[in-house]
Amino acid sequence: MVLEAVLLLALLMVLPFAGLTNIPFLVLYVVVLALCLPVIRLIMQAGPPFVPTPKKTVQDMMKLAAIKPGDIVYDLGCGDGRLLIAAAEKGAVAIGYELSMPTYLLARFRTFGRTNISVRYGDFWKKDLSDADVIVCYLLMQKMKIFEETIWLRLKPGARVVSHSFTLPNIKPTAKEGDGVLYVK
Ligand SMILES: C[S@@+](CC[C@H](N)C(=O)[O-])C[C@H]1O[C@@H](n2cnc3c(N)ncnc32)[C@H](O)[C@@H]1O
């Protein structure tokens, strides 16, 4: 990954100095491009970037989630942990997955010492979330479609999904509050 990134950078630096009729350069270009393809694929598949949910929307989402003490709440891409903190304050066992290392460390720092919050480094698509009482998320539209086709199908009856802004393409929301949208399985 690091090697590929360095090669990509080198290619970008060399490109302006090389003539397009230069055969060795073209061969090098194709080789480097092939090596860079996994990086390009990763960039194309990238998940939502870290954009924190505003405080007002956090409150709206908590209202929709109607969390009861002991509920298991997952945040899919927990960012700095603000939704986990809000859920834990309602008595939930709050679990967040985060794939970006700096953001994960920030969430660990912000939730340090809170026994009912677990911040985990990892890809939530690869986790078993079937014990969720509540899922909160702030994803992208195309990720909501994947969510509907995968995680949603494995949720237990009565599980609540509260999404910031983005809706499930084929399921009617149960309620809306500000930018929060609630679905009940
Ligand atoms: C839009 S932010 C939302 C952060 C937080 N949930 C909030 O509402 O404030 C989305 C977060 O999901 C993380 N993320 C994206 N794809 C992920 C994945 N597959 N597994 C874990 N985290 C992911 C990003 O790094 C980012 O921090």
mmCIF file with all atom_site columns, C-alpha atoms and ligand atoms in Angstrom:
data_model
loop_
_atom_site.group_PDB
_atom_site.id
_atom_site.type_symbol
_atom_site.label_atom_id
_atom_site.label_alt_id
_atom_site.label_comp_id
_atom_site.label_asym_id
_atom_site.label_entity_id
_atom_site.label_seq_id
_atom_site.pdbx_PDB_ins_code
_atom_site.Cartn_x
_atom_site.Cartn_y
_atom_site.Cartn_z
_atom_site.occupancy
_atom_site.B_iso_or_equiv
_atom_site.pdbx_formal_charge
_atom_site.auth_seq_id
_atom_site.auth_comp_id
_atom_site.auth_asym_id
_atom_site.auth_atom_id
_atom_site.pdbx_PDB_model_num
ATOM   1   C CA  . MET A 1 1   ? 0.000   0.000  0.000   1.00 0.00 ? 1   MET A CA  1
ATOM   2   C CA  . VAL A 1 2   ? 2.764   2.452  0.978   1.00 0.00 ? 2   VAL A CA  1
ATOM   3   C CA  . LEU A 1 3   ? 4.901   1.288  -1.977  1.00 0.00 ? 3   LEU A CA  1
ATOM   4   C CA  . GLU A 1 4   ? 1.970   1.775  -4.354  1.00 0.00 ? 4   GLU A CA  1
ATOM   5   C CA  . ALA A 1 5   ? 1.293   5.243  -2.986  1.00 0.00 ? 5   ALA A CA  1
ATOM   6   C CA  . VAL A 1 6   ? 4.978   6.195  -3.441  1.00 0.00 ? 6   VAL A CA  1
ATOM   7   C CA  . LEU A 1 7   ? 4.917   4.857  -7.029  1.00 0.00 ? 7   LEU A CA  1
ATOM   8   C CA  . LEU A 1 8   ? 1.762   6.821  -7.764  1.00 0.00 ? 8   LEU A CA  1
ATOM   9   C CA  . LEU A 1 9   ? 3.404   9.979  -6.448  1.00 0.00 ? 9   LEU A CA  1
ATOM   10  C CA  . ALA A 1 10  ? 6.554   9.306  -8.492  1.00 0.00 ? 10  ALA A CA  1
ATOM   11  C CA  . LEU A 1 11  ? 4.444   8.835  -11.621 1.00 0.00 ? 11  LEU A CA  1
ATOM   12  C CA  . LEU A 1 12  ? 2.675   12.120 -11.108 1.00 0.00 ? 12  LEU A CA  1
ATOM   13  C CA  . MET A 1 13  ? 6.031   13.885 -10.691 1.00 0.00 ? 13  MET A CA  1
ATOM   14  C CA  . VAL A 1 14  ? 7.616   12.288 -13.779 1.00 0.00 ? 14  VAL A CA  1
ATOM   15  C CA  . LEU A 1 15  ? 4.654   12.690 -16.118 1.00 0.00 ? 15  LEU A CA  1
ATOM   16  C CA  . PRO A 1 16  ? 5.181   16.366 -17.052 1.00 0.00 ? 16  PRO A CA  1
ATOM   17  C CA  . PHE A 1 17  ? 8.833   15.703 -18.021 1.00 0.00 ? 17  PHE A CA  1
ATOM   18  C CA  . ALA A 1 18  ? 8.260   12.697 -20.277 1.00 0.00 ? 18  ALA A CA  1
ATOM   19  C CA  . GLY A 1 19  ? 7.425   12.842 -23.953 1.00 0.00 ? 19  GLY A CA  1
ATOM   20  C CA  . LEU A 1 20  ? 4.507   10.710 -25.051 1.00 0.00 ? 20  LEU A CA  1
ATOM   21  C CA  . THR A 1 21  ? 6.585   9.286  -27.972 1.00 0.00 ? 21  THR A CA  1
ATOM   22  C CA  . ASN A 1 22  ? 9.139   7.959  -25.516 1.00 0.00 ? 22  ASN A CA  1
ATOM   23  C CA  . ILE A 1 23  ? 8.564   4.157  -25.635 1.00 0.00 ? 23  ILE A CA  1
ATOM   24  C CA  . PRO A 1 24  ? 10.483  3.250  -22.439 1.00 0.00 ? 24  PRO A CA  1
ATOM   25  C CA  . PHE A 1 25  ? 8.471   5.878  -20.621 1.00 0.00 ? 25  PHE A CA  1
ATOM   26  C CA  . LEU A 1 26  ? 5.205   4.481  -21.949 1.00 0.00 ? 26  LEU A CA  1
ATOM   27  C CA  . VAL A 1 27  ? 6.199   0.975  -20.787 1.00 0.00 ? 27  VAL A CA  1
ATOM   28  C CA  . LEU A 1 28  ? 7.110   2.363  -17.369 1.00 0.00 ? 28  LEU A CA  1
ATOM   29  C CA  . TYR A 1 29  ? 3.830   4.295  -17.315 1.00 0.00 ? 29  TYR A CA  1
ATOM   30  C CA  . VAL A 1 30  ? 1.768   1.145  -17.955 1.00 0.00 ? 30  VAL A CA  1
ATOM   31  C CA  . VAL A 1 31  ? 3.695   -0.858 -15.334 1.00 0.00 ? 31  VAL A CA  1
ATOM   32  C CA  . VAL A 1 32  ? 3.342   1.841  -12.687 1.00 0.00 ? 32  VAL A CA  1
ATOM   33  C CA  . LEU A 1 33  ? -0.321  2.323  -13.545 1.00 0.00 ? 33  LEU A CA  1
ATOM   34  C CA  . ALA A 1 34  ? -0.951  -1.420 -13.087 1.00 0.00 ? 34  ALA A CA  1
ATOM   35  C CA  . LEU A 1 35  ? 0.746   -1.301 -9.698  1.00 0.00 ? 35  LEU A CA  1
ATOM   36  C CA  . CYS A 1 36  ? -1.354  1.710  -8.746  1.00 0.00 ? 36  CYS A CA  1
ATOM   37  C CA  . LEU A 1 37  ? -4.663  0.076  -9.631  1.00 0.00 ? 37  LEU A CA  1
ATOM   38  C CA  . PRO A 1 38  ? -5.279  -1.373 -6.140  1.00 0.00 ? 38  PRO A CA  1
ATOM   39  C CA  . VAL A 1 39  ? -4.831  2.122  -4.673  1.00 0.00 ? 39  VAL A CA  1
ATOM   40  C CA  . ILE A 1 40  ? -7.190  3.611  -7.243  1.00 0.00 ? 40  ILE A CA  1
ATOM   41  C CA  . ARG A 1 41  ? -9.740  0.848  -6.475  1.00 0.00 ? 41  ARG A CA  1
ATOM   42  C CA  . LEU A 1 42  ? -9.475  1.580  -2.729  1.00 0.00 ? 42  LEU A CA  1
ATOM   43  C CA  . ILE A 1 43  ? -10.037 5.298  -3.358  1.00 0.00 ? 43  ILE A CA  1
ATOM   44  C CA  . MET A 1 44  ? -13.081 4.510  -5.538  1.00 0.00 ? 44  MET A CA  1
ATOM   45  C CA  . GLN A 1 45  ? -14.584 2.247  -2.846  1.00 0.00 ? 45  GLN A CA  1
ATOM   46  C CA  . ALA A 1 46  ? -13.903 4.641  0.019   1.00 0.00 ? 46  ALA A CA  1
ATOM   47  C CA  . GLY A 1 47  ? -16.614 4.968  2.613   1.00 0.00 ? 47  GLY A CA  1
ATOM   48  C CA  . PRO A 1 48  ? -18.071 8.162  3.986   1.00 0.00 ? 48  PRO A CA  1
ATOM   49  C CA  . PRO A 1 49  ? -15.437 10.635 5.215   1.00 0.00 ? 49  PRO A CA  1
ATOM   50  C CA  . PHE A 1 50  ? -15.477 11.932 8.792   1.00 0.00 ? 50  PHE A CA  1
ATOM   51  C CA  . VAL A 1 51  ? -18.104 14.669 8.933   1.00 0.00 ? 51  VAL A CA  1
ATOM   52  C CA  . PRO A 1 52  ? -19.508 14.911 12.470  1.00 0.00 ? 52  PRO A CA  1
ATOM   53  C CA  . THR A 1 53  ? -23.238 15.012 13.100  1.00 0.00 ? 53  THR A CA  1
ATOM   54  C CA  . PRO A 1 54  ? -24.207 18.468 14.475  1.00 0.00 ? 54  PRO A CA  1
ATOM   55  C CA  . LYS A 1 55  ? -25.356 18.632 18.113  1.00 0.00 ? 55  LYS A CA  1
ATOM   56  C CA  . LYS A 1 56  ? -28.971 19.406 17.218  1.00 0.00 ? 56  LYS A CA  1
ATOM   57  C CA  . THR A 1 57  ? -29.159 16.375 14.916  1.00 0.00 ? 57  THR A CA  1
ATOM   58  C CA  . VAL A 1 58  ? -27.562 14.183 17.609  1.00 0.00 ? 58  VAL A CA  1
ATOM   59  C CA  . GLN A 1 59  ? -30.461 15.209 19.876  1.00 0.00 ? 59  GLN A CA  1
ATOM   60  C CA  . ASP A 1 60  ? -33.025 14.546 17.137  1.00 0.00 ? 60  ASP A CA  1
ATOM   61  C CA  . MET A 1 61  ? -31.514 11.121 16.470  1.00 0.00 ? 61  MET A CA  1
ATOM   62  C CA  . MET A 1 62  ? -31.569 10.238 20.172  1.00 0.00 ? 62  MET A CA  1
ATOM   63  C CA  . LYS A 1 63  ? -35.226 11.238 20.349  1.00 0.00 ? 63  LYS A CA  1
ATOM   64  C CA  . LEU A 1 64  ? -36.045 8.967  17.405  1.00 0.00 ? 64  LEU A CA  1
ATOM   65  C CA  . ALA A 1 65  ? -33.960 6.081  18.793  1.00 0.00 ? 65  ALA A CA  1
ATOM   66  C CA  . ALA A 1 66  ? -35.942 6.066  22.081  1.00 0.00 ? 66  ALA A CA  1
ATOM   67  C CA  . ILE A 1 67  ? -33.086 4.273  23.799  1.00 0.00 ? 67  ILE A CA  1
ATOM   68  C CA  . LYS A 1 68  ? -33.888 2.233  26.898  1.00 0.00 ? 68  LYS A CA  1
ATOM   69  C CA  . PRO A 1 69  ? -31.251 1.363  29.523  1.00 0.00 ? 69  PRO A CA  1
ATOM   70  C CA  . GLY A 1 70  ? -29.353 -1.742 28.436  1.00 0.00 ? 70  GLY A CA  1
ATOM   71  C CA  . ASP A 1 71  ? -30.100 -1.344 24.714  1.00 0.00 ? 71  ASP A CA  1
ATOM   72  C CA  . ILE A 1 72  ? -27.234 -2.348 22.446  1.00 0.00 ? 72  ILE A CA  1
ATOM   73  C CA  . VAL A 1 73  ? -26.499 0.580  20.135  1.00 0.00 ? 73  VAL A CA  1
ATOM   74  C CA  . TYR A 1 74  ? -24.035 0.471  17.233  1.00 0.00 ? 74  TYR A CA  1
ATOM   75  C CA  . ASP A 1 75  ? -22.694 3.507  15.416  1.00 0.00 ? 75  ASP A CA  1
ATOM   76  C CA  . LEU A 1 76  ? -21.509 2.522  11.932  1.00 0.00 ? 76  LEU A CA  1
ATOM   77  C CA  . GLY A 1 77  ? -18.434 4.663  11.511  1.00 0.00 ? 77  GLY A CA  1
ATOM   78  C CA  . CYS A 1 78  ? -18.452 6.334  14.905  1.00 0.00 ? 78  CYS A CA  1
ATOM   79  C CA  . GLY A 1 79  ? -16.276 9.342  13.996  1.00 0.00 ? 79  GLY A CA  1
ATOM   80  C CA  . ASP A 1 80  ? -15.286 11.177 17.167  1.00 0.00 ? 80  ASP A CA  1
ATOM   81  C CA  . GLY A 1 81  ? -17.756 9.135  19.238  1.00 0.00 ? 81  GLY A CA  1
ATOM   82  C CA  . ARG A 1 82  ? -20.403 11.823 19.794  1.00 0.00 ? 82  ARG A CA  1
ATOM   83  C CA  . LEU A 1 83  ? -23.377 9.542  18.991  1.00 0.00 ? 83  LEU A CA  1
ATOM   84  C CA  . LEU A 1 84  ? -21.905 6.843  21.244  1.00 0.00 ? 84  LEU A CA  1
ATOM   85  C CA  . ILE A 1 85  ? -21.609 9.325  24.105  1.00 0.00 ? 85  ILE A CA  1
ATOM   86  C CA  . ALA A 1 86  ? -25.196 10.516 23.608  1.00 0.00 ? 86  ALA A CA  1
ATOM   87  C CA  . ALA A 1 87  ? -26.485 6.908  23.478  1.00 0.00 ? 87  ALA A CA  1
ATOM   88  C CA  . ALA A 1 88  ? -24.481 5.897  26.556  1.00 0.00 ? 88  ALA A CA  1
ATOM   89  C CA  . GLU A 1 89  ? -25.947 8.840  28.461  1.00 0.00 ? 89  GLU A CA  1
ATOM   90  C CA  . LYS A 1 90  ? -29.381 7.294  27.818  1.00 0.00 ? 90  LYS A CA  1
ATOM   91  C CA  . GLY A 1 91  ? -28.147 4.048  29.416  1.00 0.00 ? 91  GLY A CA  1
ATOM   92  C CA  . ALA A 1 92  ? -27.186 2.140  26.265  1.00 0.00 ? 92  ALA A CA  1
ATOM   93  C CA  . VAL A 1 93  ? -24.278 -0.198 25.763  1.00 0.00 ? 93  VAL A CA  1
ATOM   94  C CA  . ALA A 1 94  ? -22.763 1.786  22.906  1.00 0.00 ? 94  ALA A CA  1
ATOM   95  C CA  . ILE A 1 95  ? -20.416 0.189  20.370  1.00 0.00 ? 95  ILE A CA  1
ATOM   96  C CA  . GLY A 1 96  ? -18.771 2.092  17.549  1.00 0.00 ? 96  GLY A CA  1
ATOM   97  C CA  . TYR A 1 97  ? -16.697 0.867  14.635  1.00 0.00 ? 97  TYR A CA  1
ATOM   98  C CA  . GLU A 1 98  ? -14.262 3.221  12.968  1.00 0.00 ? 98  GLU A CA  1
ATOM   99  C CA  . LEU A 1 99  ? -11.917 2.567  10.060  1.00 0.00 ? 99  LEU A CA  1
ATOM   100 C CA  . SER A 1 100 ? -9.854  5.751  10.060  1.00 0.00 ? 100 SER A CA  1
ATOM   101 C CA  . MET A 1 101 ? -7.016  5.448  12.579  1.00 0.00 ? 101 MET A CA  1
ATOM   102 C CA  . PRO A 1 102 ? -6.785  9.156  13.611  1.00 0.00 ? 102 PRO A CA  1
ATOM   103 C CA  . THR A 1 103 ? -10.570 9.344  14.035  1.00 0.00 ? 103 THR A CA  1
ATOM   104 C CA  . TYR A 1 104 ? -10.604 6.046  15.934  1.00 0.00 ? 104 TYR A CA  1
ATOM   105 C CA  . LEU A 1 105 ? -7.944  7.401  18.330  1.00 0.00 ? 105 LEU A CA  1
ATOM   106 C CA  . LEU A 1 106 ? -9.946  10.616 18.771  1.00 0.00 ? 106 LEU A CA  1
ATOM   107 C CA  . ALA A 1 107 ? -13.055 8.599  19.666  1.00 0.00 ? 107 ALA A CA  1
ATOM   108 C CA  . ARG A 1 108 ? -11.031 6.458  22.080  1.00 0.00 ? 108 ARG A CA  1
ATOM   109 C CA  . PHE A 1 109 ? -9.726  9.648  23.717  1.00 0.00 ? 109 PHE A CA  1
ATOM   110 C CA  . ARG A 1 110 ? -13.172 11.265 23.974  1.00 0.00 ? 110 ARG A CA  1
ATOM   111 C CA  . THR A 1 111 ? -14.796 8.147  25.434  1.00 0.00 ? 111 THR A CA  1
ATOM   112 C CA  . PHE A 1 112 ? -11.912 7.203  27.733  1.00 0.00 ? 112 PHE A CA  1
ATOM   113 C CA  . GLY A 1 113 ? -13.117 5.853  31.084  1.00 0.00 ? 113 GLY A CA  1
ATOM   114 C CA  . ARG A 1 114 ? -16.735 5.324  29.985  1.00 0.00 ? 114 ARG A CA  1
ATOM   115 C CA  . THR A 1 115 ? -17.381 1.680  30.751  1.00 0.00 ? 115 THR A CA  1
ATOM   116 C CA  . ASN A 1 116 ? -20.537 1.354  28.649  1.00 0.00 ? 116 ASN A CA  1
ATOM   117 C CA  . ILE A 1 117 ? -18.831 2.580  25.457  1.00 0.00 ? 117 ILE A CA  1
ATOM   118 C CA  . SER A 1 118 ? -16.658 0.398  23.273  1.00 0.00 ? 118 SER A CA  1
ATOM   119 C CA  . VAL A 1 119 ? -14.839 1.989  20.344  1.00 0.00 ? 119 VAL A CA  1
ATOM   120 C CA  . ARG A 1 120 ? -13.477 -0.651 17.973  1.00 0.00 ? 120 ARG A CA  1
ATOM   121 C CA  . TYR A 1 121 ? -11.084 -0.235 15.085  1.00 0.00 ? 121 TYR A CA  1
ATOM   122 C CA  . GLY A 1 122 ? -12.544 -2.090 12.114  1.00 0.00 ? 122 GLY A CA  1
ATOM   123 C CA  . ASP A 1 123 ? -14.828 -2.283 9.111   1.00 0.00 ? 123 ASP A CA  1
ATOM   124 C CA  . PHE A 1 124 ? -18.464 -2.456 10.245  1.00 0.00 ? 124 PHE A CA  1
ATOM   125 C CA  . TRP A 1 125 ? -19.490 -4.219 7.015   1.00 0.00 ? 125 TRP A CA  1
ATOM   126 C CA  . LYS A 1 126 ? -17.521 -7.233 8.236   1.00 0.00 ? 126 LYS A CA  1
ATOM   127 C CA  . LYS A 1 127 ? -19.074 -7.345 11.718  1.00 0.00 ? 127 LYS A CA  1
ATOM   128 C CA  . ASP A 1 128 ? -22.044 -9.238 13.106  1.00 0.00 ? 128 ASP A CA  1
ATOM   129 C CA  . LEU A 1 129 ? -24.526 -6.563 14.200  1.00 0.00 ? 129 LEU A CA  1
ATOM   130 C CA  . SER A 1 130 ? -27.510 -8.891 14.553  1.00 0.00 ? 130 SER A CA  1
ATOM   131 C CA  . ASP A 1 131 ? -27.824 -8.270 18.325  1.00 0.00 ? 131 ASP A CA  1
ATOM   132 C CA  . ALA A 1 132 ? -28.428 -4.528 17.765  1.00 0.00 ? 132 ALA A CA  1
ATOM   133 C CA  . ASP A 1 133 ? -31.419 -2.888 19.400  1.00 0.00 ? 133 ASP A CA  1
ATOM   134 C CA  . VAL A 1 134 ? -30.486 0.375  17.703  1.00 0.00 ? 134 VAL A CA  1
ATOM   135 C CA  . ILE A 1 135 ? -28.167 1.262  14.839  1.00 0.00 ? 135 ILE A CA  1
ATOM   136 C CA  . VAL A 1 136 ? -27.211 4.870  14.250  1.00 0.00 ? 136 VAL A CA  1
ATOM   137 C CA  . CYS A 1 137 ? -25.392 5.924  11.125  1.00 0.00 ? 137 CYS A CA  1
ATOM   138 C CA  . TYR A 1 138 ? -24.328 8.800  8.940   1.00 0.00 ? 138 TYR A CA  1
ATOM   139 C CA  . LEU A 1 139 ? -23.360 7.162  5.680   1.00 0.00 ? 139 LEU A CA  1
ATOM   140 C CA  . LEU A 1 140 ? -23.757 7.964  1.985   1.00 0.00 ? 140 LEU A CA  1
ATOM   141 C CA  . MET A 1 141 ? -26.727 7.203  -0.284  1.00 0.00 ? 141 MET A CA  1
ATOM   142 C CA  . GLN A 1 142 ? -25.011 4.310  -2.096  1.00 0.00 ? 142 GLN A CA  1
ATOM   143 C CA  . LYS A 1 143 ? -23.938 2.846  1.267   1.00 0.00 ? 143 LYS A CA  1
ATOM   144 C CA  . MET A 1 144 ? -27.566 2.958  2.489   1.00 0.00 ? 144 MET A CA  1
ATOM   145 C CA  . LYS A 1 145 ? -28.523 0.754  -0.468  1.00 0.00 ? 145 LYS A CA  1
ATOM   146 C CA  . ILE A 1 146 ? -25.862 -1.761 0.554   1.00 0.00 ? 146 ILE A CA  1
ATOM   147 C CA  . PHE A 1 147 ? -27.024 -1.443 4.174   1.00 0.00 ? 147 PHE A CA  1
ATOM   148 C CA  . GLU A 1 148 ? -30.589 -2.303 3.106   1.00 0.00 ? 148 GLU A CA  1
ATOM   149 C CA  . GLU A 1 149 ? -29.393 -5.359 1.193   1.00 0.00 ? 149 GLU A CA  1
ATOM   150 C CA  . THR A 1 150 ? -27.145 -6.686 3.945   1.00 0.00 ? 150 THR A CA  1
ATOM   151 C CA  . ILE A 1 151 ? -27.208 -5.452 7.568   1.00 0.00 ? 151 ILE A CA  1
ATOM   152 C CA  . TRP A 1 152 ? -30.923 -4.562 7.534   1.00 0.00 ? 152 TRP A CA  1
ATOM   153 C CA  . LEU A 1 153 ? -31.878 -8.117 6.527   1.00 0.00 ? 153 LEU A CA  1
ATOM   154 C CA  . ARG A 1 154 ? -30.023 -9.572 9.523   1.00 0.00 ? 154 ARG A CA  1
ATOM   155 C CA  . LEU A 1 155 ? -31.497 -7.239 12.167  1.00 0.00 ? 155 LEU A CA  1
ATOM   156 C CA  . LYS A 1 156 ? -33.968 -8.664 14.668  1.00 0.00 ? 156 LYS A CA  1
ATOM   157 C CA  . PRO A 1 157 ? -37.646 -7.630 14.574  1.00 0.00 ? 157 PRO A CA  1
ATOM   158 C CA  . GLY A 1 158 ? -38.155 -4.352 16.421  1.00 0.00 ? 158 GLY A CA  1
ATOM   159 C CA  . ALA A 1 159 ? -34.584 -3.142 15.874  1.00 0.00 ? 159 ALA A CA  1
ATOM   160 C CA  . ARG A 1 160 ? -34.421 0.597  15.177  1.00 0.00 ? 160 ARG A CA  1
ATOM   161 C CA  . VAL A 1 161 ? -32.190 2.241  12.605  1.00 0.00 ? 161 VAL A CA  1
ATOM   162 C CA  . VAL A 1 162 ? -31.668 5.971  12.909  1.00 0.00 ? 162 VAL A CA  1
ATOM   163 C CA  . SER A 1 163 ? -29.886 7.553  9.988   1.00 0.00 ? 163 SER A CA  1
ATOM   164 C CA  . HIS A 1 164 ? -28.561 11.071 9.669   1.00 0.00 ? 164 HIS A CA  1
ATOM   165 C CA  . SER A 1 165 ? -29.980 12.474 6.400   1.00 0.00 ? 165 SER A CA  1
ATOM   166 C CA  . PHE A 1 166 ? -29.615 9.441  4.143   1.00 0.00 ? 166 PHE A CA  1
ATOM   167 C CA  . THR A 1 167 ? -32.595 7.167  3.587   1.00 0.00 ? 167 THR A CA  1
ATOM   168 C CA  . LEU A 1 168 ? -33.012 3.504  2.734   1.00 0.00 ? 168 LEU A CA  1
ATOM   169 C CA  . PRO A 1 169 ? -34.065 3.330  -0.934  1.00 0.00 ? 169 PRO A CA  1
ATOM   170 C CA  . ASN A 1 170 ? -36.929 0.815  -0.618  1.00 0.00 ? 170 ASN A CA  1
ATOM   171 C CA  . ILE A 1 171 ? -38.162 1.057  2.973   1.00 0.00 ? 171 ILE A CA  1
ATOM   172 C CA  . LYS A 1 172 ? -40.657 3.576  4.287   1.00 0.00 ? 172 LYS A CA  1
ATOM   173 C CA  . PRO A 1 173 ? -39.390 5.553  7.293   1.00 0.00 ? 173 PRO A CA  1
ATOM   174 C CA  . THR A 1 174 ? -41.353 5.195  10.539  1.00 0.00 ? 174 THR A CA  1
ATOM   175 C CA  . ALA A 1 175 ? -40.648 8.780  11.629  1.00 0.00 ? 175 ALA A CA  1
ATOM   176 C CA  . LYS A 1 176 ? -38.510 11.831 10.925  1.00 0.00 ? 176 LYS A CA  1
ATOM   177 C CA  . GLU A 1 177 ? -37.122 14.497 13.230  1.00 0.00 ? 177 GLU A CA  1
ATOM   178 C CA  . GLY A 1 178 ? -34.975 17.278 11.794  1.00 0.00 ? 178 GLY A CA  1
ATOM   179 C CA  . ASP A 1 179 ? -32.289 15.527 9.738   1.00 0.00 ? 179 ASP A CA  1
ATOM   180 C CA  . GLY A 1 180 ? -32.847 12.202 11.503  1.00 0.00 ? 180 GLY A CA  1
ATOM   181 C CA  . VAL A 1 181 ? -34.802 9.346  9.914   1.00 0.00 ? 181 VAL A CA  1
ATOM   182 C CA  . LEU A 1 182 ? -36.111 6.327  11.844  1.00 0.00 ? 182 LEU A CA  1
ATOM   183 C CA  . TYR A 1 183 ? -36.749 2.833  10.497  1.00 0.00 ? 183 TYR A CA  1
ATOM   184 C CA  . VAL A 1 184 ? -38.164 0.034  12.627  1.00 0.00 ? 184 VAL A CA  1
ATOM   185 C CA  . LYS A 1 185 ? -37.526 -3.533 11.437  1.00 0.00 ? 185 LYS A CA  1
HETATM 186 C C1  . LIG B 2 .   ? -19.965 10.954 8.143   1.00 0.00 ? 1   LIG B C1  1
HETATM 187 S S1  . LIG B 2 .   ? -18.885 10.301 9.399   1.00 0.00 ? 1   LIG B S1  1
HETATM 188 C C2  . LIG B 2 .   ? -20.020 10.104 10.740  1.00 0.00 ? 1   LIG B C2  1
HETATM 189 C C3  . LIG B 2 .   ? -19.346 10.038 12.102  1.00 0.00 ? 1   LIG B C3  1
HETATM 190 C C4  . LIG B 2 .   ? -20.309 9.851  13.279  1.00 0.00 ? 1   LIG B C4  1
HETATM 191 N N1  . LIG B 2 .   ? -21.115 8.665  13.119  1.00 0.00 ? 1   LIG B N1  1
HETATM 192 C C5  . LIG B 2 .   ? -21.214 11.048 13.395  1.00 0.00 ? 1   LIG B C5  1
HETATM 193 O O1  . LIG B 2 .   ? -22.383 10.937 12.956  1.00 0.00 ? 1   LIG B O1  1
HETATM 194 O O2  . LIG B 2 .   ? -20.774 12.087 13.893  1.00 0.00 ? 1   LIG B O2  1
HETATM 195 C C6  . LIG B 2 .   ? -18.640 8.627  8.813   1.00 0.00 ? 1   LIG B C6  1
HETATM 196 C C7  . LIG B 2 .   ? -17.518 7.885  9.529   1.00 0.00 ? 1   LIG B C7  1
HETATM 197 O O3  . LIG B 2 .   ? -17.562 6.521  9.128   1.00 0.00 ? 1   LIG B O3  1
HETATM 198 C C8  . LIG B 2 .   ? -16.226 6.036  9.017   1.00 0.00 ? 1   LIG B C8  1
HETATM 199 N N2  . LIG B 2 .   ? -16.306 4.871  8.135   1.00 0.00 ? 1   LIG B N2  1
HETATM 200 C C9  . LIG B 2 .   ? -16.584 4.876  6.802   1.00 0.00 ? 1   LIG B C9  1
HETATM 201 N N3  . LIG B 2 .   ? -16.646 3.613  6.334   1.00 0.00 ? 1   LIG B N3  1
HETATM 202 C C10 . LIG B 2 .   ? -16.406 2.804  7.409   1.00 0.00 ? 1   LIG B C10 1
HETATM 203 C C11 . LIG B 2 .   ? -16.354 1.391  7.564   1.00 0.00 ? 1   LIG B C11 1
HETATM 204 N N4  . LIG B 2 .   ? -16.582 0.572  6.524   1.00 0.00 ? 1   LIG B N4  1
HETATM 205 N N5  . LIG B 2 .   ? -16.110 0.878  8.796   1.00 0.00 ? 1   LIG B N5  1
HETATM 206 C C12 . LIG B 2 .   ? -15.897 1.719  9.858   1.00 0.00 ? 1   LIG B C12 1
HETATM 207 N N6  . LIG B 2 .   ? -15.928 3.068  9.755   1.00 0.00 ? 1   LIG B N6  1
HETATM 208 C C13 . LIG B 2 .   ? -16.186 3.589  8.551   1.00 0.00 ? 1   LIG B C13 1
HETATM 209 C C14 . LIG B 2 .   ? -15.444 7.218  8.493   1.00 0.00 ? 1   LIG B C14 1
HETATM 210 O O4  . LIG B 2 .   ? -14.072 7.100  8.777   1.00 0.00 ? 1   LIG B O4  1
HETATM 211 C C15 . LIG B 2 .   ? -16.112 8.381  9.235   1.00 0.00 ? 1   LIG B C15 1
HETATM 212 O O5  . LIG B 2 .   ? -15.446 8.673  10.442  1.00 0.00 ? 1   LIG B O5  1
#
